[in-house]
Every structure is written in structure tokens, then in C-alpha cells.
Amino acid sequence: MTPASALAAAFVNEPYLDFSKPEVWAEAESALRHVTSHSGREYPLWIAGAEHRTGDLLTSVNPSHPSEVVGRHHKATVELATRAIEDAHAYFPEWARTTAQHRAELVMRAGALIRERKLEFDAWLVVEAGKTWPEAEAEVGEAIDFCEYYARQMMKFASPEALVQLPGEHGDMVYLPLGVGVIIPPWNFPLAILTGMTVAALVAGNTVVIKPSSETPTIAQKLAEVLHAAGFPPRSFAMCVGSGSVIGDLLVEHPKTRFVSFTGSREVGLRINELAAKPRKGQIWIKRVIAEMGGKDAIVVDREADIDAAVAGVAQSAFGYQGQKCSACSRVIVDDLVYSEFLDKLRTRVAAFTVGPAEDRANFMGPVISAGAQRNILRYIETGKAEARLVTGGATTNGDGYFLQPTIFAGVDSTARIFQEEIFGPVLAVTRARDFTHAIELANDTEYGLTGAVYTRNPEKIRQAREDFFAGNLYINRKCTGAMVGAHPFGGFNMSGTDSKAGGPDYLLQFLQAKVIAEKL
Ligand code: NAP
């Protein structure tokens, strides 16, 4: 199928490979061998349509085996980062003049190329991000979905709904791109979130400067390979590897930066928002900031819930990818009447989880991303021991990787730090509620508002949750992770961010501005 005919077909989510099938597993092992044999390679920067080498290298490692180097990346200097913005600004008018159809076809091609290299991308996520195979596969599927979805959405914005026509006048509204966007993704979805933010900006006609996470730059370089192979012009994007603390402020503050598309922590998101708000010399616009930030997501388990389903949903949401998802369940609020039954069953289920190297498909959990993350989570576990009762876990596991046991604290008060602060690891707080109304109050007792879920069979309580549970993505009788492009547009309230609803029909509007032309007839 050509990109044009694929674009004309309806969107469907990418199906997942099943790693329990021997033929799939054989191919996965071969992809892993390929990736491992290419590990440790040096990657240049891609700025102003050319490669650059600074000799100052950032090294990324395999969190399951930290002595294994995954990639060595030349880091941008302040001068190169400045050049990246200035060149993207200079090239912007040319790229903005290309047709939406052309840009959408390039994005479709990029999606097709990721699909062709699916198992290879899975394997890069296993080795650089510490994802288990099913988690990696879901992420690669999401990256493909973003390409397929945003390409089609752009075609809708290219032919907007007709305006009301006044007598004697003809009126039109057209959507224009904004300019240079700085794309700043996190490490926890280093392919899907990066791909989504990048192709959304590009398909809308913007040029972009990508500053990948310092934990996962190799995966970002693999996306750059795909963009080149898909036919994106060399100056339409820059791959500006470097530490956020060194080049981040510069990229955000530059007067030619038109918008910043950020996904990451509350702390960095608020800093970017503040810096971007201040106009700099020569700047002629208000910068847009799209900031998707943290979560302290709760699942409510009601006395009228299917307890076994709730246990399965909570365990998966809390400990899938080691709890390192913005959507992860980090608080479970359980009705007093079923509290003991729920906790017993959850403890039993979680105690059976296997933790170890991500490449071994027998493991349900891999490592956390870094030694620093492991230390930070262990500090929270010590805080938890003082604030509540440790039910299971609470320590590292054997092996040289950054492994942590799945950890559950019970009897957690809503004022506890482990109830209020995002830990971003495999640590779950269990809290007792008097009744359903109290449970929803506790769920809302947070400065975040990203995802949430409710388990109950009672339709009146479902209605109550729909109205009162304040979260950008609310799920009923299912886990609170695993948003699907097109089906669950994703983004949160309050300190969880600007609620951009990634993977939804309104997302591209953030990368566009509307111009209205009224002509007297
Ligand atoms: P982070 O520490 O905030 O880093 C995110 C990105 O910001 C990285 O690329 C980082 O680069 C960069 N950065 C750091 N300082 C910067 C600065 N001063 N200026 C510009 N950029 C800067 O977050 P993370 O640890 O990568 O990701 C985990 C966080 O992301 C969690 O809070 C999670 O909830 C959130 N998240 C939210 C969503 C959502 O959709 N709401 C999705 C996924 C993750 P360096 O790596 O070089 O420091």
C-alpha cells in the first residue's frame, strides 16, 4: 500500500506480537542479538542538516546490566544548541509551505518503517529503557499509532469545516503552523512519546529541535534514522542530545523558539513554563508550552467490586514497567468492608511477581531506569516504613541491575508523603476508606489529576465517579494504565499538566494557529 492509500484508509490500532509463540520469540531473540551487536556505537548530533561531533560523550547503559554500554552520544554545546534553533527557524518557511498531504505521507512512511523494524525497536527498549518484551511491544505499537493517527488528523485540519457565509462575502479559515518547536520527552516512553510529540509538530508544518532524555538517547537516534529514511528534509528536525541542565534553558529561552512540547516531571515542567513565559529580546510571540507532567494516580476499590478483577488491575497498573509510568497506580483506596480481603489477595499476587533482567521473558518486572532512580525510590521506601506498614517488598533484589522488589505499604494516611508525592517506581500505598464517597474524596486529595480507576458493580457509584473523580483519564472496572491512541486521548488535570490529550482529535490544534480570511464579493 502506498502512503497515500494508507492515509485514506480508516485508523486502526497496531496489533501486538505474542512472545509466547515460539516463532515470535525466535525473532525477538535474533533482534536482541542484532541490537546487542550494535551496542556501544558512537552517534553524532544532527543539527542544521548535518552531523556534528563534539567529542564530549554521553553514555547510556543497560539498566539490567549497567556495565553494558548501549550508546555513546556526542553532546551539543551551547553554540550548537543555539545553531539548532536558528537553523530550524531559517528553514521553517520552506517546510511550512509544503502540503499537508505531503507531510502526512512522510509521517505514514515513518510509521511503516517503525513497523518494519518493530522487533528491533522492541529490543532497543529492552536494553536501554529496561522494558520487558510485552511493555516494549506496547510502546512500539503506540509509536506507530501516533504516526498513523496524527497523519490522518492533519488531513482533517487541512480541510476544516466551512464557516458561516455572510451575504456578499466569502469566508475561510485555514490552519497555519507555529514555527520552531523544542521537543523534550522523558525516558519512560522514549520512543512512543518522543515519536508522538515530534510527528505531531512536524505534520502540522513546524520544524523541531529534539532534546531527548539523557537516559535514552539511543532510542531517539533510532527515531532520527527513521525520519531520515522516511524522507523528512534534513533541516526539518534536529537531534540535539545534551543534558537538560546544560542546554535545556537555552532551548526554551531562545527568542526564535515558538513553542515547547514537554513531557516529564512536575518540577522541570513548571520551570519550562516559567522560563518560556518571559519574552526575550527579539521575540515577537507568546511561546506556547504543552507540558504533560506527573501523576499520583488512584484506584478505588468499592465494597461492591469484583475483588479478583480489582486485584489483577491494581497489580498490573502499579507494577507494570516497575511503576515507572505517569499513569501507574500509586495509591489504592479500598472500602473498609473489603480492605482485608483485597490486601491479602494483592499481597499473594504481587509476591509471585518475578523481577530480573528485562530481556528474560520469564520476568514480569525489569530494572528501574538508573542507580539514581533506585536510590530515590529506596529513600521513599524508608519514608514509607516510618509512615505506614510494609506489607511486601521494600528492598533491592539480587543481580547487578537496578532491581527493586514490588513494594506495598498498607494503612497509609492521606497526609503521608508516600500518599502525596510521585515516587515513580514500584511502590504502592494502600489506604482505607469509610465508604465510596470517602474513597473518591481521598482519590481527589492530590495536586495531580492524571489517571484513575474505580472498581464497582453499582451503576449509581459509577455515575458518582464519572461526576466527582477529578482525573483526565478515568477508567471504570479496568486498570488505569495502557491508554490507546484514538480510544483514550491522554492528558491530566492540575499539576499533571496542560491536558493536551495526546492521541486525541484536538491534539494537533496545539501545534497550529487559525487564520480567517473574509473577502468582499
Ligand atoms: P524529567 O526529569 O522532568 O526530564 C524530562 C525531560 O526534561 C528530559 O529530556 C530531561 O533531560 C529534560 N530536562 C531536564 N531539565 C531540563 C531543563 N532545565 N530544561 C529543559 N529540559 C530539561 O522527567 P523524567 O524523569 O525524564 O520522566 C519522568 C516524569 O515524566 C514523571 O514525573 C512522569 O510522571 C512524567 N511523565 C508524564 C507523562 C504524561 O503524559 N503526563 C508521560 C510520561 C512521563 P535530561 O534527561 O537531559 O535531564
Coordinates of C-alpha atoms and ligand atoms in Angstrom, one line a residue:
M1 CA 0.0 0.0 0.0
T2 CA 1.3 3.5 -0.8
P3 CA 1.4 6.1 2.0
A4 CA -1.4 8.0 0.1
S5 CA -3.7 5.0 0.0
A6 CA -2.9 4.0 3.6
L7 CA -3.7 7.6 4.6
A8 CA -7.2 7.2 3.0
A9 CA -8.0 4.1 5.0
A10 CA -9.5 4.2 8.5
F11 CA -7.2 4.3 11.5
V12 CA -6.8 1.0 13.5
N13 CA -4.5 0.4 16.4
E14 CA -1.4 -1.6 15.8
P15 CA -1.8 -5.3 16.9
Y16 CA 0.7 -6.7 19.4
L17 CA 3.1 -9.6 18.9
D18 CA 2.6 -12.6 21.2
F19 CA 6.0 -13.5 22.7
S20 CA 4.7 -16.9 24.0
K21 CA 4.7 -18.1 20.3
P22 CA 8.0 -19.9 19.5
E23 CA 8.3 -18.2 16.1
V24 CA 7.9 -14.7 17.5
W25 CA 10.3 -15.5 20.4
A26 CA 12.9 -16.8 17.9
E27 CA 12.7 -13.5 16.0
A28 CA 12.8 -11.5 19.2
E29 CA 16.0 -13.3 20.3
S30 CA 17.5 -12.6 16.9
A31 CA 16.5 -8.9 17.2
L32 CA 18.2 -8.8 20.6
R33 CA 21.4 -10.3 19.2
H34 CA 21.3 -7.7 16.4
V35 CA 20.8 -4.8 18.9
T36 CA 23.5 -6.1 21.3
S37 CA 26.0 -6.4 18.5
H38 CA 25.3 -2.7 17.6
S39 CA 25.5 -1.5 21.2
G40 CA 28.2 0.8 22.3
R41 CA 28.3 2.6 18.9
E42 CA 29.0 6.3 18.7
Y43 CA 26.2 8.7 17.5
P44 CA 26.8 12.2 16.1
L45 CA 24.5 15.1 16.7
W46 CA 22.2 16.1 13.8
I47 CA 21.9 19.9 13.6
A48 CA 21.3 22.3 10.7
G49 CA 21.1 19.4 8.3
A50 CA 24.5 17.9 9.1
E51 CA 26.3 15.6 11.5
H52 CA 28.4 17.2 14.3
R53 CA 30.9 15.6 16.7
T54 CA 31.9 17.5 19.8
G55 CA 34.0 14.7 21.5
D56 CA 32.1 15.3 24.7
L57 CA 30.2 12.0 25.0
L58 CA 27.1 11.0 26.9
T59 CA 27.0 7.2 27.6
S60 CA 23.8 5.3 28.0
V61 CA 23.8 1.9 29.7
N62 CA 21.6 -1.1 30.0
P63 CA 19.8 -0.8 33.4
S64 CA 19.5 -4.6 33.6
H65 CA 23.3 -4.9 33.2
P66 CA 24.8 -1.4 33.9
S67 CA 28.3 -2.4 32.7
E68 CA 26.9 -2.8 29.1
V69 CA 27.1 0.4 27.2
V70 CA 24.1 0.9 24.8
G71 CA 25.3 4.1 23.0
R72 CA 27.8 6.9 23.1
H73 CA 26.4 10.2 22.1
H74 CA 28.1 13.4 21.2
K75 CA 26.6 16.2 23.3
A76 CA 25.7 19.5 22.0
T77 CA 27.5 22.6 23.2
V78 CA 25.6 25.8 23.9
E79 CA 26.7 27.1 20.5
L80 CA 25.4 24.1 18.6
A81 CA 22.1 24.1 20.5
T82 CA 21.7 27.8 19.5
R83 CA 22.5 26.9 15.9
A84 CA 19.9 24.2 16.0
I85 CA 17.2 26.7 16.9
E86 CA 18.4 29.3 14.4
D87 CA 18.6 26.9 11.5
A88 CA 15.2 25.4 12.3
H89 CA 13.9 28.9 12.3
A90 CA 15.5 29.7 8.9
Y91 CA 14.2 26.5 7.3
F92 CA 10.7 26.9 8.8
P93 CA 9.1 28.9 6.0
E94 CA 10.1 26.3 3.4
W95 CA 8.8 23.4 5.4
A96 CA 5.6 25.3 6.3
R97 CA 4.8 25.8 2.6
T98 CA 4.8 22.0 1.9
T99 CA 1.3 20.5 1.6
A100 CA -0.4 18.8 4.5
Q101 CA -0.8 15.7 2.2
H102 CA 3.0 15.5 1.6
R103 CA 3.8 15.9 5.3
A104 CA 1.1 13.3 6.3
E105 CA 2.5 10.8 3.8
L106 CA 6.0 11.2 5.3
V107 CA 4.6 10.6 8.7
M108 CA 2.7 7.5 7.4
R109 CA 6.0 6.3 5.9
A110 CA 7.8 6.8 9.3
G111 CA 5.1 4.7 11.0
A112 CA 5.5 2.0 8.3
L113 CA 9.3 2.0 8.8
I114 CA 9.0 1.6 12.6
R115 CA 6.6 -1.3 11.9
E116 CA 9.2 -2.9 9.6
R117 CA 11.8 -2.6 12.4
K118 CA 9.3 -3.5 15.2
L119 CA 11.3 -6.2 16.9
E120 CA 14.5 -4.2 16.7
F121 CA 12.8 -1.3 18.3
D122 CA 11.4 -3.6 21.0
A123 CA 14.9 -4.8 21.6
W124 CA 16.3 -1.3 21.9
L125 CA 13.6 -0.6 24.5
V126 CA 14.5 -3.7 26.4
V127 CA 18.2 -2.8 26.5
E128 CA 18.1 0.9 27.0
A129 CA 14.9 1.5 28.9
G130 CA 14.7 -1.8 30.8
K131 CA 11.3 -2.7 29.4
T132 CA 10.1 -6.3 29.4
W133 CA 9.1 -7.5 25.9
P134 CA 5.3 -7.0 26.2
E135 CA 5.9 -3.5 27.6
A136 CA 8.3 -2.7 24.8
E137 CA 5.9 -4.1 22.2
A138 CA 3.0 -2.0 23.5
E139 CA 5.2 1.1 23.3
V140 CA 6.3 0.4 19.7
G141 CA 2.7 -0.1 18.8
E142 CA 1.8 3.3 20.3
A143 CA 4.6 5.0 18.4
I144 CA 3.2 3.5 15.1
D145 CA -0.3 4.5 16.2
F146 CA 0.7 8.1 16.8
C147 CA 2.1 8.3 13.2
E148 CA -1.0 6.8 11.7
Y149 CA -3.4 8.8 13.8
Y150 CA -1.8 12.3 13.5
A151 CA -1.2 11.9 9.8
R152 CA -5.0 11.4 9.4
Q153 CA -5.9 14.1 11.8
M154 CA -3.8 16.6 9.8
M155 CA -5.8 15.9 6.7
K156 CA -8.9 16.9 8.7
F157 CA -7.3 20.2 9.7
A158 CA -6.2 20.8 6.1
S159 CA -9.9 20.9 5.1
P160 CA -11.7 22.5 8.0
E161 CA -15.4 22.8 8.3
A162 CA -16.9 25.6 6.3
L163 CA -17.6 28.9 8.1
V164 CA -21.0 30.6 8.2
Q165 CA -21.1 32.6 4.9
L166 CA -22.4 36.2 5.1
P167 CA -24.2 37.7 2.1
G168 CA -21.7 39.4 -0.2
E169 CA -18.7 37.9 1.4
H170 CA -16.6 34.7 1.3
G171 CA -15.0 33.5 4.5
D172 CA -12.3 30.8 5.0
M173 CA -10.4 29.5 8.0
V174 CA -7.0 27.9 7.5
Y175 CA -4.7 26.4 10.0
L176 CA -1.0 27.5 9.9
P177 CA 1.9 26.0 11.7
L178 CA 3.6 28.0 14.5
G179 CA 7.4 27.9 13.9
V180 CA 10.2 26.1 15.7
G181 CA 9.2 23.7 18.4
V182 CA 11.5 22.3 21.1
I183 CA 10.6 18.7 21.8
I184 CA 11.6 17.4 25.3
P185 CA 10.5 13.8 26.1
P186 CA 11.0 11.7 29.2
W187 CA 12.9 8.4 29.3
N188 CA 9.9 6.2 30.3
F189 CA 8.3 6.2 26.9
P190 CA 11.4 7.2 25.0
L191 CA 10.0 6.0 21.6
A192 CA 6.2 6.5 21.8
I193 CA 6.1 9.9 23.5
L194 CA 9.1 11.2 21.5
T195 CA 7.5 10.0 18.2
G196 CA 4.1 11.4 19.1
M197 CA 5.3 14.8 20.1
T198 CA 7.7 15.0 17.1
V199 CA 5.5 13.9 14.3
A200 CA 2.5 15.9 15.6
A201 CA 4.6 19.1 15.4
L202 CA 6.2 18.1 12.0
V203 CA 2.9 17.1 10.3
A204 CA 1.4 20.4 11.3
G205 CA 4.3 22.1 9.4
N206 CA 6.6 23.1 12.2
T207 CA 10.3 22.4 12.4
V208 CA 11.6 20.8 15.5
V209 CA 14.6 20.6 17.7
I210 CA 14.6 17.4 19.7
K211 CA 16.3 17.2 23.1
P212 CA 16.0 13.6 24.1
S213 CA 16.3 12.3 27.6
S214 CA 19.9 11.7 28.7
E215 CA 18.8 8.2 29.9
T216 CA 17.6 7.0 26.5
P217 CA 19.4 8.9 23.7
T218 CA 20.0 5.8 21.5
I219 CA 16.3 5.2 21.0
A220 CA 15.9 8.8 20.0
Q221 CA 18.7 8.3 17.4
K222 CA 16.8 5.3 16.1
L223 CA 13.8 7.6 15.5
A224 CA 16.1 10.1 13.7
E225 CA 17.2 7.2 11.4
V226 CA 13.5 6.5 10.7
L227 CA 12.7 10.2 10.0
H228 CA 15.7 10.4 7.5
A229 CA 14.7 7.2 5.8
A230 CA 11.0 8.3 5.6
G231 CA 12.2 11.4 3.6
F232 CA 11.9 14.2 6.0
P233 CA 14.1 17.1 4.8
P234 CA 17.5 17.2 6.6
R235 CA 16.8 20.6 8.1
S236 CA 13.2 19.9 9.3
F237 CA 14.4 18.4 12.5
A238 CA 17.5 18.5 14.7
M239 CA 18.6 15.8 17.2
C240 CA 20.2 17.8 19.9
V241 CA 21.5 15.4 22.5
G242 CA 22.7 17.0 25.7
S243 CA 21.9 17.4 29.4
G244 CA 18.7 19.3 30.2
S245 CA 20.5 21.3 32.8
V246 CA 23.1 22.5 30.3
I247 CA 21.2 23.2 27.1
G248 CA 17.6 23.0 28.3
D249 CA 17.2 26.6 29.5
L250 CA 18.8 27.9 26.3
L251 CA 16.5 26.0 24.0
V252 CA 13.4 27.1 26.0
E253 CA 14.5 30.7 26.3
H254 CA 15.7 31.3 22.8
P255 CA 13.7 34.1 21.2
K256 CA 13.1 32.1 18.0
T257 CA 11.6 29.2 19.9
R258 CA 7.9 29.4 19.2
F259 CA 6.7 26.5 21.4
V260 CA 7.9 23.8 23.8
S261 CA 6.4 20.4 23.8
F262 CA 7.5 18.8 27.1
T263 CA 6.6 15.6 28.9
G264 CA 8.3 14.9 32.2
S265 CA 8.3 15.8 35.8
R266 CA 6.3 18.5 37.5
E267 CA 9.5 20.2 38.6
V268 CA 11.0 20.6 35.2
G269 CA 7.7 21.3 33.5
L270 CA 7.0 24.2 35.8
R271 CA 10.5 25.6 35.3
I272 CA 10.0 25.4 31.5
N273 CA 6.6 27.1 31.8
E274 CA 8.1 29.9 33.9
L275 CA 11.1 30.5 31.6
A276 CA 9.0 30.3 28.4
A277 CA 6.6 33.0 29.8
K278 CA 9.3 35.7 29.8
P279 CA 9.7 37.4 26.5
R280 CA 13.3 37.8 25.3
K281 CA 14.9 40.4 23.2
G282 CA 13.7 40.0 19.6
Q283 CA 10.9 37.7 20.5
I284 CA 7.6 38.6 18.8
W285 CA 5.2 35.9 20.2
I286 CA 3.9 34.4 23.4
K287 CA 5.5 31.0 23.5
R288 CA 3.2 28.0 23.8
V289 CA 4.0 25.4 26.4
I290 CA 2.5 22.0 26.1
A291 CA 3.5 20.3 29.4
E292 CA 2.5 16.8 30.3
M293 CA 3.8 16.1 33.8
G294 CA 3.5 13.7 36.8
G295 CA 0.8 11.7 38.5
K296 CA -0.3 10.2 41.8
D297 CA -2.9 8.0 40.3
A298 CA -5.5 6.2 42.4
I299 CA -7.7 3.2 42.0
V300 CA -10.8 3.0 44.2
V301 CA -12.0 -0.5 45.2
D302 CA -15.6 -0.5 46.3
R303 CA -17.3 -3.0 48.6
E304 CA -19.4 -3.9 45.6
A305 CA -16.4 -4.6 43.3
D306 CA -15.3 -7.8 41.7
I307 CA -12.3 -8.1 44.1
D308 CA -10.3 -10.5 41.9
A309 CA -10.6 -8.2 38.9
A310 CA -9.6 -5.3 41.1
V311 CA -6.5 -7.1 42.4
A312 CA -5.4 -8.0 38.9
G313 CA -6.0 -4.4 37.6
V314 CA -4.2 -2.8 40.6
A315 CA -1.2 -5.2 40.4
Q316 CA -0.8 -4.6 36.7
S317 CA -1.2 -0.8 36.9
A318 CA 1.1 -0.5 39.9
F319 CA 4.0 -2.7 38.9
G320 CA 3.9 -3.0 35.1
Y321 CA 7.2 -1.4 33.9
Q322 CA 8.2 -1.2 37.6
G323 CA 5.7 1.5 38.3
Q324 CA 7.5 3.9 36.0
K325 CA 4.5 5.2 34.2
C326 CA 2.9 8.6 34.7
S327 CA -0.4 6.6 34.6
A328 CA 0.8 4.0 37.2
C329 CA -1.5 3.3 40.1
S330 CA 0.5 4.5 43.1
R331 CA -2.5 4.7 45.6
V332 CA -5.2 2.2 46.0
I333 CA -8.2 3.3 48.2
V334 CA -10.2 0.4 49.5
D335 CA -13.6 0.3 51.1
D336 CA -13.3 -0.8 54.8
L337 CA -15.6 -3.7 54.3
V338 CA -13.3 -5.5 51.7
Y339 CA -10.0 -4.0 52.8
S340 CA -8.5 -7.1 54.4
E341 CA -9.7 -9.5 51.6
F342 CA -8.3 -7.2 48.9
L343 CA -5.0 -6.7 50.7
D344 CA -4.5 -10.4 51.3
K345 CA -5.1 -11.2 47.6
L346 CA -3.0 -8.4 46.4
R347 CA -0.1 -9.4 48.6
T348 CA -0.3 -13.0 47.3
R349 CA -0.4 -11.9 43.7
V350 CA 2.4 -9.4 43.9
A351 CA 4.7 -11.7 46.0
A352 CA 4.7 -14.1 43.0
F353 CA 6.0 -11.4 40.5
T354 CA 9.4 -12.2 39.1
V355 CA 12.0 -9.4 39.0
G356 CA 15.1 -9.6 36.9
P357 CA 16.8 -8.7 33.6
A358 CA 14.3 -7.3 31.2
E359 CA 15.4 -9.4 28.2
D360 CA 14.4 -12.6 30.0
R361 CA 10.7 -13.1 29.1
A362 CA 10.2 -15.1 32.4
N363 CA 10.4 -11.8 34.3
F364 CA 7.3 -9.7 34.9
M365 CA 9.4 -6.7 36.2
G366 CA 12.8 -5.5 34.9
P367 CA 15.0 -2.8 36.5
V368 CA 14.3 0.8 37.3
I369 CA 16.0 3.2 34.9
S370 CA 19.1 4.2 36.9
A371 CA 21.1 4.0 40.0
G372 CA 19.9 7.5 40.9
A373 CA 16.2 6.4 40.5
Q374 CA 16.9 3.3 42.6
R375 CA 18.4 5.4 45.4
N376 CA 15.5 7.8 45.3
I377 CA 12.9 5.1 45.4
L378 CA 14.7 3.4 48.3
R379 CA 14.6 6.7 50.2
Y380 CA 10.8 6.8 49.7
I381 CA 10.6 3.2 50.9
E382 CA 12.4 4.3 54.1
T383 CA 9.9 7.2 54.5
G384 CA 7.1 4.7 53.9
K385 CA 8.4 2.5 56.7
A386 CA 8.1 5.4 59.1
E387 CA 4.7 6.5 57.8
A388 CA 2.9 3.1 57.3
R389 CA 3.1 -0.7 57.5
L390 CA 5.3 -2.5 54.9
V391 CA 3.3 -5.4 53.5
T392 CA 5.7 -6.8 51.0
G393 CA 8.9 -5.8 49.2
G394 CA 11.0 -2.9 50.4
A395 CA 14.4 -3.9 49.1
T396 CA 16.6 -4.4 46.1
T397 CA 16.9 -7.9 44.6
N398 CA 19.9 -9.9 43.5
G399 CA 21.7 -9.0 40.3
D400 CA 23.9 -6.2 39.2
G401 CA 20.9 -4.3 37.6
Y402 CA 18.9 -1.6 39.2
F403 CA 16.3 -4.0 40.5
L404 CA 13.7 -3.4 43.2
Q405 CA 11.1 -5.6 44.8
P406 CA 7.5 -4.7 44.2
T407 CA 6.6 -2.9 47.4
I408 CA 3.3 -2.4 49.1
F409 CA 2.5 -0.2 52.2
A410 CA -0.8 -0.5 54.0
G411 CA -2.6 1.8 56.4
V412 CA -1.3 4.8 54.6
D413 CA -2.7 8.1 55.8
S414 CA -3.7 10.8 53.2
T415 CA -1.2 13.2 54.7
A416 CA 1.7 10.8 54.3
R417 CA 4.4 11.7 51.8
I418 CA 4.0 8.3 50.1
F419 CA 0.3 9.2 49.5
Q420 CA 1.0 12.7 48.1
E421 CA 4.3 12.6 46.2
E422 CA 5.1 10.9 42.9
I423 CA 7.7 8.2 43.6
F424 CA 7.9 6.8 40.1
G425 CA 8.8 3.3 41.0
P426 CA 7.3 0.0 42.2
V427 CA 5.8 1.4 45.4
L428 CA 2.1 1.2 46.1
A429 CA 0.2 2.9 49.0
V430 CA -3.0 1.2 50.3
T431 CA -5.5 3.4 52.1
R432 CA -8.7 2.5 53.9
A433 CA -11.9 4.4 53.1
R434 CA -15.1 4.5 55.2
D435 CA -17.4 4.3 52.1
F436 CA -17.4 5.1 48.4
T437 CA -17.9 8.9 48.8
H438 CA -14.9 9.0 51.2
A439 CA -12.9 6.9 48.7
I440 CA -13.5 9.4 46.0
E441 CA -12.6 12.3 48.3
L442 CA -9.3 10.5 49.1
A443 CA -8.6 9.9 45.4
N444 CA -9.1 13.6 44.7
D445 CA -6.8 14.6 47.7
T446 CA -3.8 15.2 45.4
E447 CA -2.3 18.1 43.5
Y448 CA -2.2 15.8 40.4
G449 CA -5.1 14.6 38.2
L450 CA -3.8 12.3 35.5
T451 CA -5.4 8.8 35.6
G452 CA -7.7 7.0 38.0
A453 CA -9.9 3.9 38.1
V454 CA -12.9 2.7 40.0
Y455 CA -13.9 -0.9 40.6
T456 CA -17.6 -1.3 41.5
R457 CA -20.6 -3.1 40.1
N458 CA -23.0 -0.4 41.4
P459 CA -24.3 1.8 38.5
E460 CA -25.1 4.7 40.9
K461 CA -21.5 4.7 42.2
I462 CA -20.2 4.6 38.6
R463 CA -22.3 7.7 37.9
Q464 CA -20.9 9.3 41.0
A465 CA -17.3 8.5 40.0
R466 CA -17.9 9.9 36.4
E467 CA -19.0 13.2 38.0
D468 CA -16.7 13.6 41.0
F469 CA -13.5 11.7 40.3
F470 CA -11.2 14.5 39.1
A471 CA -8.8 12.9 36.6
G472 CA -8.0 13.5 32.9
N473 CA -8.4 9.8 32.2
L474 CA -10.9 7.9 34.3
Y475 CA -11.3 4.1 33.9
I476 CA -14.2 2.1 35.2
N477 CA -13.7 -1.6 36.1
R478 CA -10.3 -1.8 34.4
K479 CA -6.7 -0.9 35.0
C480 CA -5.6 2.8 34.9
T481 CA -2.6 2.2 32.5
G482 CA -2.5 1.3 28.8
A483 CA -4.2 4.3 27.1
M484 CA -4.7 3.5 23.4
V485 CA -4.2 6.1 20.7
G486 CA -7.6 7.3 19.3
A487 CA -9.6 5.5 22.0
H488 CA -8.2 7.1 25.2
P489 CA -6.8 10.6 24.4
F490 CA -4.4 11.2 27.2
G491 CA -3.5 14.1 29.5
G492 CA -4.1 15.2 33.0
F493 CA -5.5 18.0 35.2
N494 CA -3.9 20.3 37.8
M495 CA -0.2 19.6 38.3
S496 CA -0.4 16.7 35.8
G497 CA -0.1 19.2 33.0
T498 CA -1.9 21.1 30.3
D499 CA -4.3 18.3 29.5
S500 CA -3.2 18.2 25.9
K501 CA -4.9 14.9 25.2
A502 CA -2.2 13.1 23.2
G503 CA -3.7 10.7 20.7
G504 CA -6.9 12.6 20.5
P505 CA -8.7 14.6 17.9
D506 CA -7.8 18.0 19.4
Y507 CA -4.1 17.4 20.0
L508 CA -2.8 18.9 16.7
L509 CA -4.5 22.2 17.4
Q510 CA -1.7 22.9 19.9
F511 CA 0.8 23.0 17.0
L512 CA -1.4 25.2 14.8
Q513 CA -2.8 28.6 14.7
A514 CA -6.0 29.5 12.7
K515 CA -6.2 32.4 10.2
V516 CA -9.5 33.7 9.0
I517 CA -9.9 35.4 5.6
A518 CA -13.1 37.3 4.7
E519 CA -13.3 38.5 1.1
K520 CA -15.9 41.1 0.0
L521 CA -17.5 39.7 -3.2
Ligands
NAP1 P1 12.3 14.9 33.8 O1 13.5 14.7 34.8 O2 11.5 16.1 34.1 O3 13.0 15.0 32.4 C1 12.2 15.1 31.2 C2 13.0 15.8 30.1 O4 13.3 17.1 30.5 C3 14.3 15.1 29.9 O5 14.5 15.1 28.5 C4 15.3 16.0 30.6 O6 16.6 16.0 30.0 C5 14.7 17.3 30.3 N1 15.1 18.4 31.2 C6 15.7 18.4 32.4 N2 16.0 19.6 32.9 C7 15.6 20.5 31.9 C8 15.6 21.9 31.8 N3 16.1 22.7 32.7 N4 15.2 22.4 30.6 C9 14.7 21.7 29.6 N5 14.6 20.3 29.7 C10 15.1 19.7 30.8 O7 11.4 13.6 33.8 P2 11.8 12.1 33.5 O8 12.5 11.6 34.7 O9 12.5 12.0 32.2 O10 10.4 11.4 33.3 C11 9.6 11.0 34.4 C12 8.5 12.0 34.6 O11 7.7 12.2 33.4 C13 7.5 11.6 35.7 O12 7.2 12.7 36.5 C14 6.3 11.1 34.9 O13 5.1 11.2 35.6 C15 6.3 12.1 33.7 N6 5.6 11.6 32.6 C16 4.4 12.2 32.3 C17 3.6 11.8 31.2 C18 2.3 12.4 30.8 O14 1.8 12.2 29.8 N7 1.7 13.2 31.7 C19 4.1 10.7 30.4 C20 5.3 10.1 30.8 C21 6.1 10.6 31.8 P3 17.8 15.2 30.8 O15 17.4 13.8 30.7 O16 19.0 15.6 30.0 O17 17.8 15.7 32.2

